Tab-separated table of C-alpha atoms in Angstrom:
chain	number	residue	atom	x	y	z
A	2	MET	CA	76.034	2.792	214.009
A	3	THR	CA	79.110	0.283	214.077
A	4	MET	CA	82.826	1.532	214.496
A	5	GLU	CA	83.491	0.447	210.835
A	6	ASN	CA	80.806	2.601	209.561
A	7	ILE	CA	82.077	5.507	211.537
A	8	THR	CA	85.339	5.020	210.078
A	9	GLN	CA	84.000	4.699	206.581
A	10	ARG	CA	81.920	8.092	206.996
A	11	LEU	CA	85.348	9.700	208.415
A	12	ASN	CA	87.237	8.497	205.285
A	13	GLU	CA	84.498	9.815	202.730
A	14	THR	CA	84.460	13.374	204.313
A	15	GLU	CA	88.245	13.540	204.575
A	16	THR	CA	88.460	12.532	200.745
A	17	GLU	CA	85.462	15.044	199.629
A	18	GLU	CA	87.603	18.068	201.592
A	19	ILE	CA	90.681	16.687	199.951
A	20	LYS	CA	88.979	16.498	196.368
A	21	GLU	CA	87.568	20.301	196.966
A	22	ASP	CA	90.769	21.440	198.165
A	23	TRP	CA	92.422	20.024	195.368
A	24	GLU	CA	89.757	21.599	192.568
A	25	GLN	CA	90.288	24.941	193.960
A	26	LYS	CA	93.882	24.757	193.571
A	27	VAL	CA	93.507	23.778	190.262
A	28	ASP	CA	90.786	26.437	189.453
A	29	TRP	CA	93.511	29.116	191.114
A	30	GLY	CA	96.296	27.653	188.802
A	31	LYS	CA	94.140	28.120	185.620
A	32	LYS	CA	92.948	31.430	186.874
A	33	LYS	CA	96.957	32.487	187.614
A	34	LYS	CA	97.808	31.076	183.867
A	35	GLU	CA	94.979	33.037	182.583
A	36	GLU	CA	96.207	36.485	184.248
A	37	GLU	CA	99.964	35.815	182.957
A	38	ARG	CA	98.596	34.869	179.461
A	39	MET	CA	96.272	38.247	179.447
A	40	LYS	CA	99.396	40.229	180.950
A	41	ARG	CA	101.846	38.810	178.020
A	42	ARG	CA	99.399	39.854	175.464
A	43	GLU	CA	99.060	43.301	176.451
A	44	GLU	CA	103.026	43.619	176.672
A	45	ARG	CA	103.067	42.206	173.121
A	46	VAL	CA	100.328	44.737	171.999
A	47	LYS	CA	102.183	47.591	173.966
A	48	ARG	CA	105.321	46.936	172.484
A	49	ARG	CA	103.949	46.659	168.832
A	50	LYS	CA	102.219	49.893	169.233
A	51	GLU	CA	105.454	51.467	170.278
A	52	GLU	CA	107.227	49.743	167.305
A	53	ARG	CA	104.902	51.387	164.908
A	54	MET	CA	105.456	54.794	166.661
A	55	LYS	CA	108.737	54.557	166.176
A	56	ARG	CA	108.646	53.550	162.767
A	57	ARG	CA	106.313	56.423	162.111
A	58	LYS	CA	108.572	58.768	163.626
A	59	GLU	CA	111.000	57.729	161.479
A	60	GLU	CA	109.421	57.989	158.191
A	61	LYS	CA	108.512	61.475	159.058
A	62	LYS	CA	112.006	62.345	159.858
A	63	LYS	CA	113.204	61.339	156.612
A	64	LYS	CA	110.542	62.716	154.869
A	65	LYS	CA	111.227	65.983	156.319
A	66	LYS	CA	114.683	65.436	155.387
A	67	GLY	CA	114.249	64.807	152.170
A	68	ARG	CA	111.924	67.909	151.825
A	69	GLN	CA	114.808	69.949	152.958
A	70	LEU	CA	117.348	68.308	150.454
A	71	GLN	CA	114.637	69.466	147.883
A	72	ILE	CA	114.696	72.921	148.911
A	73	LYS	CA	118.407	73.033	148.798
A	74	GLU	CA	119.009	71.152	145.887
A	75	GLY	CA	116.458	73.483	143.926
A	76	TYR	CA	118.394	76.683	145.596
A	77	ASN	CA	120.636	78.248	143.091
A	78	SER	CA	123.258	80.866	144.079
A	79	SER	CA	122.493	83.077	141.229
A	80	ASP	CA	118.775	83.470	142.282
A	81	PRO	CA	117.971	87.084	143.240
A	82	LEU	CA	117.130	87.599	146.603
A	83	THR	CA	115.855	90.532	149.182
A	84	PRO	CA	118.217	92.837	151.043
A	85	PRO	CA	120.331	91.720	153.769
A	86	GLY	CA	118.221	90.997	157.029
A	87	ARG	CA	114.758	90.812	154.924
A	88	TRP	CA	112.263	88.436	154.080
A	89	ASP	CA	113.772	85.734	151.809
A	90	PRO	CA	110.838	84.483	149.192
A	91	TRP	CA	113.074	81.339	148.373
A	92	HIS	CA	113.095	80.125	151.872
A	93	GLY	CA	110.736	77.395	152.519
A	94	THR	CA	109.714	78.108	156.159
A	95	HIS	CA	109.187	81.601	155.258
A	96	ILE	CA	106.677	80.564	152.502
A	97	LYS	CA	104.821	78.346	154.553
A	98	ARG	CA	104.110	80.739	157.638
A	99	SER	CA	102.971	83.685	155.461
A	100	ILE	CA	99.274	84.059	155.466
A	101	TRP	CA	99.224	87.369	152.870
A	102	PHE	CA	100.479	87.669	149.383
A	103	TYR	CA	103.807	88.389	148.066
A	104	ALA	CA	104.842	91.549	146.164
A	105	TYR	CA	107.328	93.221	144.210
A	106	LYS	CA	107.935	96.008	141.886
A	107	GLY	CA	108.462	95.095	137.895
A	108	SER	CA	107.635	95.849	134.719
A	109	LEU	CA	104.992	95.341	131.792
A	110	THR	CA	105.487	92.135	130.262
A	111	GLU	CA	105.165	93.510	126.683
A	112	PRO	CA	107.468	96.247	124.916
A	113	PRO	CA	108.161	98.836	126.028
A	114	CYS	CA	108.664	96.929	129.373
A	115	THR	CA	107.768	100.248	131.051
A	116	PRO	CA	109.093	99.300	135.097
A	117	PHE	CA	105.918	100.553	136.864
A	118	VAL	CA	103.991	97.815	137.601
A	119	GLN	CA	103.213	96.016	141.308
A	120	TRP	CA	103.246	92.252	140.819
A	121	ARG	CA	100.999	90.337	143.642
A	122	ILE	CA	101.559	86.525	143.635
A	123	MET	CA	98.475	85.503	145.509
A	124	ASP	CA	98.195	83.265	148.406
A	125	THR	CA	95.358	81.341	147.280
A	126	PRO	CA	94.106	79.940	143.756
A	127	MET	CA	91.950	82.186	141.650
A	128	LEU	CA	88.622	81.528	140.663
A	129	LEU	CA	88.234	81.063	136.957
A	130	SER	CA	85.182	79.982	134.706
A	131	ILE	CA	85.406	76.939	132.441
A	132	GLU	CA	85.247	79.111	129.386
A	133	GLN	CA	87.980	80.997	130.933
A	134	ILE	CA	90.089	77.888	131.099
A	135	ILE	CA	89.437	76.597	127.920
A	136	GLN	CA	90.615	79.781	126.621
A	137	LEU	CA	93.591	79.602	128.266
A	138	LYS	CA	94.457	76.163	127.026
A	139	ARG	CA	93.775	77.294	123.596
A	140	ILE	CA	96.161	80.265	123.548
A	141	LEU	CA	98.657	78.475	125.331
A	142	PHE	CA	98.847	75.092	123.548
A	143	ASN	CA	96.776	75.284	120.606
A	144	HIS	CA	96.932	78.631	119.040
A	145	VAL	CA	98.431	78.643	115.434
A	146	ASP	CA	99.081	81.282	112.894
A	147	GLU	CA	97.801	81.607	109.233
A	148	LYS	CA	100.803	78.841	108.326
A	149	CYS	CA	99.642	76.468	111.293
A	150	ARG	CA	102.945	77.414	113.074
A	151	PRO	CA	102.345	77.414	117.078
A	152	THR	CA	102.336	81.065	118.008
A	153	SER	CA	103.172	79.916	121.964
A	154	VAL	CA	106.655	79.904	122.906
A	155	HIS	CA	106.208	76.972	125.115
A	156	SER	CA	106.439	74.893	122.358
A	157	ASN	CA	109.971	76.033	122.009
A	158	GLY	CA	110.750	75.191	125.388
A	159	SER	CA	110.846	78.869	126.234
A	160	VAL	CA	109.546	81.983	127.855
A	161	ALA	CA	108.268	84.949	126.632
A	162	ARG	CA	110.909	87.135	128.146
A	163	PRO	CA	113.966	85.690	130.038
A	164	ILE	CA	113.712	85.680	133.858
A	165	GLN	CA	115.101	88.976	135.037
A	166	GLN	CA	117.674	89.401	138.013
A	167	ASN	CA	115.438	90.868	140.956
A	168	ILE	CA	118.601	92.121	142.977
A	169	THR	CA	117.811	95.674	142.980
A	170	HIS	CA	113.858	95.155	143.425
A	171	ASP	CA	112.204	94.978	146.572
A	172	VAL	CA	110.526	91.852	147.328
A	173	HIS	CA	108.095	91.701	150.341
A	174	ARG	CA	105.018	90.629	151.765
A	175	CYS	CA	101.771	92.476	151.375
A	176	THR	CA	100.223	92.229	154.888
A	177	CYS	CA	97.169	93.642	156.491
A	178	HIS	CA	99.120	96.771	157.018
A	179	HIS	CA	98.921	97.556	153.075
A	180	PHE	CA	95.686	96.074	152.329
A	181	THR	CA	92.256	94.490	154.552
A	182	SER	CA	90.823	91.363	152.919
A	183	ASP	CA	87.424	91.279	152.039
A	184	GLU	CA	86.887	88.261	154.421
A	185	LEU	CA	88.162	90.679	157.501
A	186	LYS	CA	85.671	93.459	156.052
A	187	ALA	CA	82.922	91.534	156.261
A	188	LYS	CA	83.613	90.493	159.604
A	189	GLY	CA	83.584	94.517	160.365
A	190	ILE	CA	87.565	94.687	160.779
A	191	HIS	CA	89.094	97.039	159.021
A	192	LYS	CA	92.558	97.260	161.063
A	193	CYS	CA	95.517	95.279	161.609
A	194	THR	CA	95.630	93.595	164.734
A	195	LYS	CA	98.073	91.131	166.874
A	196	LYS	CA	95.302	88.631	166.188
A	197	PHE	CA	95.735	88.558	162.669
A	198	ASN	CA	99.594	87.552	162.472
A	199	TYR	CA	100.868	91.197	163.205
A	200	ALA	CA	103.890	89.507	164.571
A	201	MET	CA	104.872	87.812	161.374
A	202	ASP	CA	103.837	90.550	159.214
A	203	VAL	CA	107.254	92.860	160.950
A	204	VAL	CA	110.141	91.420	158.821
């Protein structure tokens, strides 16, 4: 092998090494760029997620504030309240936290309006048959007398009896101290315990 051939071989080897080194640098650069691109993408996704969560929190605050305003706007200073320090049936948070019935002493809705009735406002809807619902609709909205005049006072924008000021009457919650629900009885429970919201029952 001549000196010229040796020199040529060395030049070819050096050229291949330089080429390989360059290709490695190019691959590393591409990898680095790809990593940076993925990192920027993750940051964008994270930022958008944080912005969405922030908007949702602000919307919840606005809704909550709106509900509070509705409660305040709906309150009338002439509304009857329970004795000082007792449970307030017109307070939104008190209504929400109760799992029992509300009760108050009242009177019959028809003459002679004798005041010996214990009224119960149930915390769950009553079960009515389709026939009962149809009958109620007829009585309330469609019933007329012999001269085709509506017999229900709702057509006059009124109620059968004016709303009574309940200042002297006791409005309270019926708790498991006053009765045991059928659901608890079915479980063999006939006694009020802390497990069944005893702390909230004491007002």
